[in-house]
Amino acid sequence: MQLRFGFVPQMPDQRDWRFEDHVLTTPVTAGTSFHIAESELPPVQDQADLGSCTAHAVRLALCRNQILKHGEYTDPSRLFLYWTFRRVDGSDMNADTGATLRSAFKALRLWGGPPEWLWEYDPKRFGESPPMEAWVAGQGFQSLEYY
């Protein structure tokens, strides 16, 4: 298997935050923990030969946030995430173009991330539009905001 590492640079955006300007200033209540044991997270998945690293990274971030808020998670559809991320970027949907993290979070705000079982990861199907059930279910898993 030949490994390839693509990088899709993000264009600067006037809404970008500089990390240095936005450190955590809200007091954290004593006893609050942001740590999650690795055993509680879903296993890392192989993206195979598809340039879907953003979908895989965002998947774990979403699962972590769900565990922190609800104590459990619903594994999002990586193929749905990758398809919507590329749609936001205006990519050729039949080309494995990769995606930016900004487009990933914008897509989550627009369409959410439906459960994996609604559209399971099969790299050969990356150019197909997600099934209607996934679009509908995704609305229940939208992010509220992104920066």
mmCIF file of N, CA, C and O in Angstrom, residues 16-25:
data_model
loop_
_atom_site.group_PDB
_atom_site.id
_atom_site.type_symbol
_atom_site.label_atom_id
_atom_site.label_comp_id
_atom_site.label_asym_id
_atom_site.label_seq_id
_atom_site.Cartn_x
_atom_site.Cartn_y
_atom_site.Cartn_z
ATOM 1 N N ASP A 16 -11.434 34.231 11.752
ATOM 2 C CA ASP A 16 -10.462 33.377 12.431
ATOM 3 C C ASP A 16 -10.090 33.956 13.787
ATOM 4 O O ASP A 16 -9.948 35.170 13.946
ATOM 5 N N TRP A 17 -9.931 33.078 14.748
ATOM 6 C CA TRP A 17 -9.449 33.458 16.068
ATOM 7 C C TRP A 17 -7.988 33.070 16.163
ATOM 8 O O TRP A 17 -7.595 32.010 15.702
ATOM 9 N N ARG A 18 -7.224 33.922 16.778
ATOM 10 C CA ARG A 18 -5.844 33.565 17.076
ATOM 11 C C ARG A 18 -5.865 32.836 18.416
ATOM 12 O O ARG A 18 -6.477 33.297 19.375
ATOM 13 N N PHE A 19 -5.205 31.723 18.492
ATOM 14 C CA PHE A 19 -5.200 30.922 19.721
ATOM 15 C C PHE A 19 -4.752 31.746 20.921
ATOM 16 O O PHE A 19 -5.335 31.665 21.991
ATOM 17 N N GLU A 20 -3.723 32.550 20.735
ATOM 18 C CA GLU A 20 -3.185 33.333 21.842
ATOM 19 C C GLU A 20 -4.218 34.286 22.437
ATOM 20 O O GLU A 20 -4.156 34.646 23.594
ATOM 21 N N ASP A 21 -5.172 34.723 21.621
ATOM 22 C CA ASP A 21 -6.163 35.691 22.080
ATOM 23 C C ASP A 21 -7.360 35.048 22.775
ATOM 24 O O ASP A 21 -8.207 35.747 23.318
ATOM 25 N N HIS A 22 -7.449 33.725 22.737
ATOM 26 C CA HIS A 22 -8.652 33.066 23.251
ATOM 27 C C HIS A 22 -8.327 31.881 24.149
ATOM 28 O O HIS A 22 -8.819 30.788 23.964
ATOM 29 N N VAL A 23 -7.510 32.128 25.142
ATOM 30 C CA VAL A 23 -7.238 31.071 26.113
ATOM 31 C C VAL A 23 -8.453 30.928 27.015
ATOM 32 O O VAL A 23 -9.278 31.838 27.128
ATOM 33 N N LEU A 24 -8.575 29.801 27.656
ATOM 34 C CA LEU A 24 -9.714 29.543 28.526
ATOM 35 C C LEU A 24 -9.727 30.529 29.678
ATOM 36 O O LEU A 24 -8.794 30.582 30.473
ATOM 37 N N THR A 25 -10.759 31.358 29.753
ATOM 38 C CA THR A 25 -10.857 32.337 30.823
ATOM 39 C C THR A 25 -12.014 32.026 31.760
ATOM 40 O O THR A 25 -12.152 32.639 32.806
#
